[in-house]
XYZ file of C-alpha atoms in Angstrom:
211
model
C 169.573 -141.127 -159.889
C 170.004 -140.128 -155.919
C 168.270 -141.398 -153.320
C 166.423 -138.562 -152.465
C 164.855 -138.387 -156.136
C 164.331 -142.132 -156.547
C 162.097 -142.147 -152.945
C 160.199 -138.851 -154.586
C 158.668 -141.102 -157.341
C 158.155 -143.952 -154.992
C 156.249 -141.762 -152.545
C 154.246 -140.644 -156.112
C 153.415 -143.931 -156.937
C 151.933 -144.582 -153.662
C 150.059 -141.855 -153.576
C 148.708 -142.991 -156.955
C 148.004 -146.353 -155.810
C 145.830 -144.920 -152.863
C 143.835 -142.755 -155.169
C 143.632 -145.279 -157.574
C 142.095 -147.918 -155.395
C 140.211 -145.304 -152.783
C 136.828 -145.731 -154.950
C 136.459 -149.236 -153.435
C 135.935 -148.007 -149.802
C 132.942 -146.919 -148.384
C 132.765 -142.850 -148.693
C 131.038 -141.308 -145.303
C 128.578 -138.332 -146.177
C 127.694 -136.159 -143.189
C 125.131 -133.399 -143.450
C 126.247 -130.183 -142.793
C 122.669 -128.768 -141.842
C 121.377 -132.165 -139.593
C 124.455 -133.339 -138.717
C 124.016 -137.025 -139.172
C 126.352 -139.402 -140.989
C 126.326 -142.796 -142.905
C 128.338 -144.812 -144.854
C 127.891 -144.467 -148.579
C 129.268 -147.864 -150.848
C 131.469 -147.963 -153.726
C 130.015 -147.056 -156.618
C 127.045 -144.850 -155.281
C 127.026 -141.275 -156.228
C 125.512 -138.309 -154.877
C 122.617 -136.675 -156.819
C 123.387 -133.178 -157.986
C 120.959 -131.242 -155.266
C 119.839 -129.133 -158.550
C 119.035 -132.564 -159.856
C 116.450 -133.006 -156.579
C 114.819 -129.591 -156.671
C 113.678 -130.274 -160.290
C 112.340 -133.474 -159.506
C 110.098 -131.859 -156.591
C 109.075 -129.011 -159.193
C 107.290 -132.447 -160.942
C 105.468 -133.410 -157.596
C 102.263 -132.840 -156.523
C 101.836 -130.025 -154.185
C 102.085 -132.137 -151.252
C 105.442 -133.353 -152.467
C 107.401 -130.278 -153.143
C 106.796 -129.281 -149.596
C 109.166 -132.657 -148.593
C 112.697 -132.040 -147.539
C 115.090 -133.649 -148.995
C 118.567 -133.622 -147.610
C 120.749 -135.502 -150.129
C 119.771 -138.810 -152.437
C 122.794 -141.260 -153.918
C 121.966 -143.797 -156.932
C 124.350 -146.371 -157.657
C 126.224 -145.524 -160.895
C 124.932 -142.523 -163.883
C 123.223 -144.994 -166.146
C 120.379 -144.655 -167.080
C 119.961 -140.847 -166.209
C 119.502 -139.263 -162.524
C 116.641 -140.880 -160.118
C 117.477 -144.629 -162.070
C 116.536 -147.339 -159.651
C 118.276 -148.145 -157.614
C 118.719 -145.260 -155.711
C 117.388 -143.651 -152.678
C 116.514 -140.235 -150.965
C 117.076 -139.076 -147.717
C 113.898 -137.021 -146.439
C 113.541 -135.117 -143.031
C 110.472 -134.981 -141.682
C 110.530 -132.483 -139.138
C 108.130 -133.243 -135.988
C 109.268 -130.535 -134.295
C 109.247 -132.277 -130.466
C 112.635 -131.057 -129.560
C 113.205 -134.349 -127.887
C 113.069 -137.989 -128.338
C 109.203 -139.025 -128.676
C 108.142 -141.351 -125.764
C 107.266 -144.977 -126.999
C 103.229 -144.022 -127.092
C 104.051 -140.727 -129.161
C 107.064 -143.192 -131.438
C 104.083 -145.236 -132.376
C 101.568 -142.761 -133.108
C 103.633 -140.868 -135.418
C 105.403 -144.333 -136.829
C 101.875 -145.024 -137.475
C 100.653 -141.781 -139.784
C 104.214 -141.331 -141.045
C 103.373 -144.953 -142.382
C 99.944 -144.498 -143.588
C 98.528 -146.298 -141.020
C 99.841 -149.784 -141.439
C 100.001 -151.954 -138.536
C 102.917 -152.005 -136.247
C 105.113 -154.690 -135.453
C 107.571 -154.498 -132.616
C 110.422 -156.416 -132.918
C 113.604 -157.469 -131.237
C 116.745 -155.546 -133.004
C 119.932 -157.563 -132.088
C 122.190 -156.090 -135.053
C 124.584 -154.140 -132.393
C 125.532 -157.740 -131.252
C 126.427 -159.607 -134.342
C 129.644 -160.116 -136.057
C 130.172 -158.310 -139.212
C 130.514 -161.822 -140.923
C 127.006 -162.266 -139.848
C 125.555 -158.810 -140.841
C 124.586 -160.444 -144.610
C 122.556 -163.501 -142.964
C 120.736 -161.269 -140.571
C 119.626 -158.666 -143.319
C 117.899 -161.790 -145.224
C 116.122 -162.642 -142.017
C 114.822 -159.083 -141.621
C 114.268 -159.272 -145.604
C 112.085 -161.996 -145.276
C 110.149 -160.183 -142.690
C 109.586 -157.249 -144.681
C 105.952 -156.812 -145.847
C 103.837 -154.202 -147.486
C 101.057 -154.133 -144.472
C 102.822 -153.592 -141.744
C 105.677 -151.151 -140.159
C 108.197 -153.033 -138.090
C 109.952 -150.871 -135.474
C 112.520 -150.667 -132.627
C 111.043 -148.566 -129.909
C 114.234 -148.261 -127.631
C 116.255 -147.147 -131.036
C 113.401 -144.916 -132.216
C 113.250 -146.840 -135.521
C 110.804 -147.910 -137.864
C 111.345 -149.696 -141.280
C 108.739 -150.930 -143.903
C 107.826 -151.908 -147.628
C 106.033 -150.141 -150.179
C 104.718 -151.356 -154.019
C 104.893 -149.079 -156.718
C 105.529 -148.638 -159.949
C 108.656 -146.425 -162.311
C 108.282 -145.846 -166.115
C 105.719 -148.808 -166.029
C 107.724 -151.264 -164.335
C 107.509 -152.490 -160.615
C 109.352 -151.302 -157.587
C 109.768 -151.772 -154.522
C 110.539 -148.994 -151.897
C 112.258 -149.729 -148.624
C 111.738 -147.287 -146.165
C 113.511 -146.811 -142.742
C 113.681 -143.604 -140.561
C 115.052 -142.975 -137.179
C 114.168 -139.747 -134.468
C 116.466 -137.787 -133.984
C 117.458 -136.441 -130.426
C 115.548 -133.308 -131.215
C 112.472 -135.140 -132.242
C 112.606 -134.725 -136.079
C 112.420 -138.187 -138.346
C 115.525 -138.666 -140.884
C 114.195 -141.126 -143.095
C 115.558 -143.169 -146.124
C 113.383 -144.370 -148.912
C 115.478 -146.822 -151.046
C 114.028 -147.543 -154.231
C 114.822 -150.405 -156.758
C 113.279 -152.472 -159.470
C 110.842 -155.492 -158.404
C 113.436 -157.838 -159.781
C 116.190 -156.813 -157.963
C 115.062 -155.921 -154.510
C 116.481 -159.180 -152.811
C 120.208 -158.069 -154.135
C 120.079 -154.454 -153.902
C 118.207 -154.603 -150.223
C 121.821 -155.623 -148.599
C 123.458 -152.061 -149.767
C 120.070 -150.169 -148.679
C 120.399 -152.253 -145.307
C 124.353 -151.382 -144.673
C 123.253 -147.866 -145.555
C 120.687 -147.430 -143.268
C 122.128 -149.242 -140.492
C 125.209 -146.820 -141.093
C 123.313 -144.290 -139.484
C 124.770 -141.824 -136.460
């Protein structure tokens, strides 16, 4: 065998290697039409968007007119929409700028359904990575059903909801952040009652992902 044949196959089995093992990184989705991006984990998949516009044909008439840009779900089992998963809805305020603080927590406010609002001190920028896992329990542990917690200089809000899927309990993490132009990308992550304090560390690393 020459040389130039035997470092063909090692260059192949490389290759392979990299594809092979690729699933295990974090895969970054960027919307085409909002032009955002965030970090998706391994094992996630995107929704089929045919897959979405059926589910809004089932909503009330209030909820087909919601835009949703793309949702993900962590592996096929179970069928599409299996908790956990989660959406990713624009709601579009239509400012074309930043809201000031007053109009942030007006809007926070109704966008919410009027739960009280909670201001608090958002120090993830200056962590460590190593850290990121001991700060997301703090701010799990913080989480509650009654009020919205948000970050006024980052435009963010992020709160709990209680519901319910084929007759079991849920819980529904929601976090959305303005956009320069004023509109509201917004995730709602979605996952059994049972599960919420494991699965809330992807939904947090997702959200936080956000540029």
């Amino acid at each position: 065998m020459t040389q130039s044949k035997l470092l063909s196959i090692v260059i192949i089995l490389t290759l392979s290697i990299c594809l092979s093992t690729s699933g295990y990184a974090d895969v970054l989705f960027k919307s085409a039409q909002y032009a955002y991006t965030i970090k998706i984990p391994s094992g996630w998949i995107r929704i089929p968007d045919e897959e979405i516009v059926q589910r809004k044909k089932s909503m009330s008439v209030q909820g087909q007119q919601t835009i949703y840009d793309a949702a993900f779900q962590q592996g096929k089992e179970g069928g599409w929409f299996t908790p956990p998963y989660l959406t990713i809805q624009v709601i579009p305020i239509g400012l074309g700028r930043l809201p000031t603080e007053a109009e942030f927590r007006e809007v926070t406010g109704m966008i919410s359904g009027g739960k009280n609002i909670v201001k608090v001190q958002e120090a993830i920028d200056t962590i460590k990575d190593d850290t990121k896992k001991a700060t997301a329990t703090t701010i799990l542990s913080s989480l509650s059903s009654t009020t919205v917690q948000v970050d006024a200089k980052k435009r963010n809000y992020y709160y709990l909801v209680d519901g319910s899927h084929q007759g079991r309990p849920i819980k529904i993490y929601t976090s959305g952040t303005f956009t320069p132009n004023g509109n509201v990308i917004q995730f709602n992550c979605v996952t059994s009652a049972d599960r919420f304090n494991q699965d809330f560390i992807s939904f947090w690393n997702i959200t936080k992902s956000f540029r």
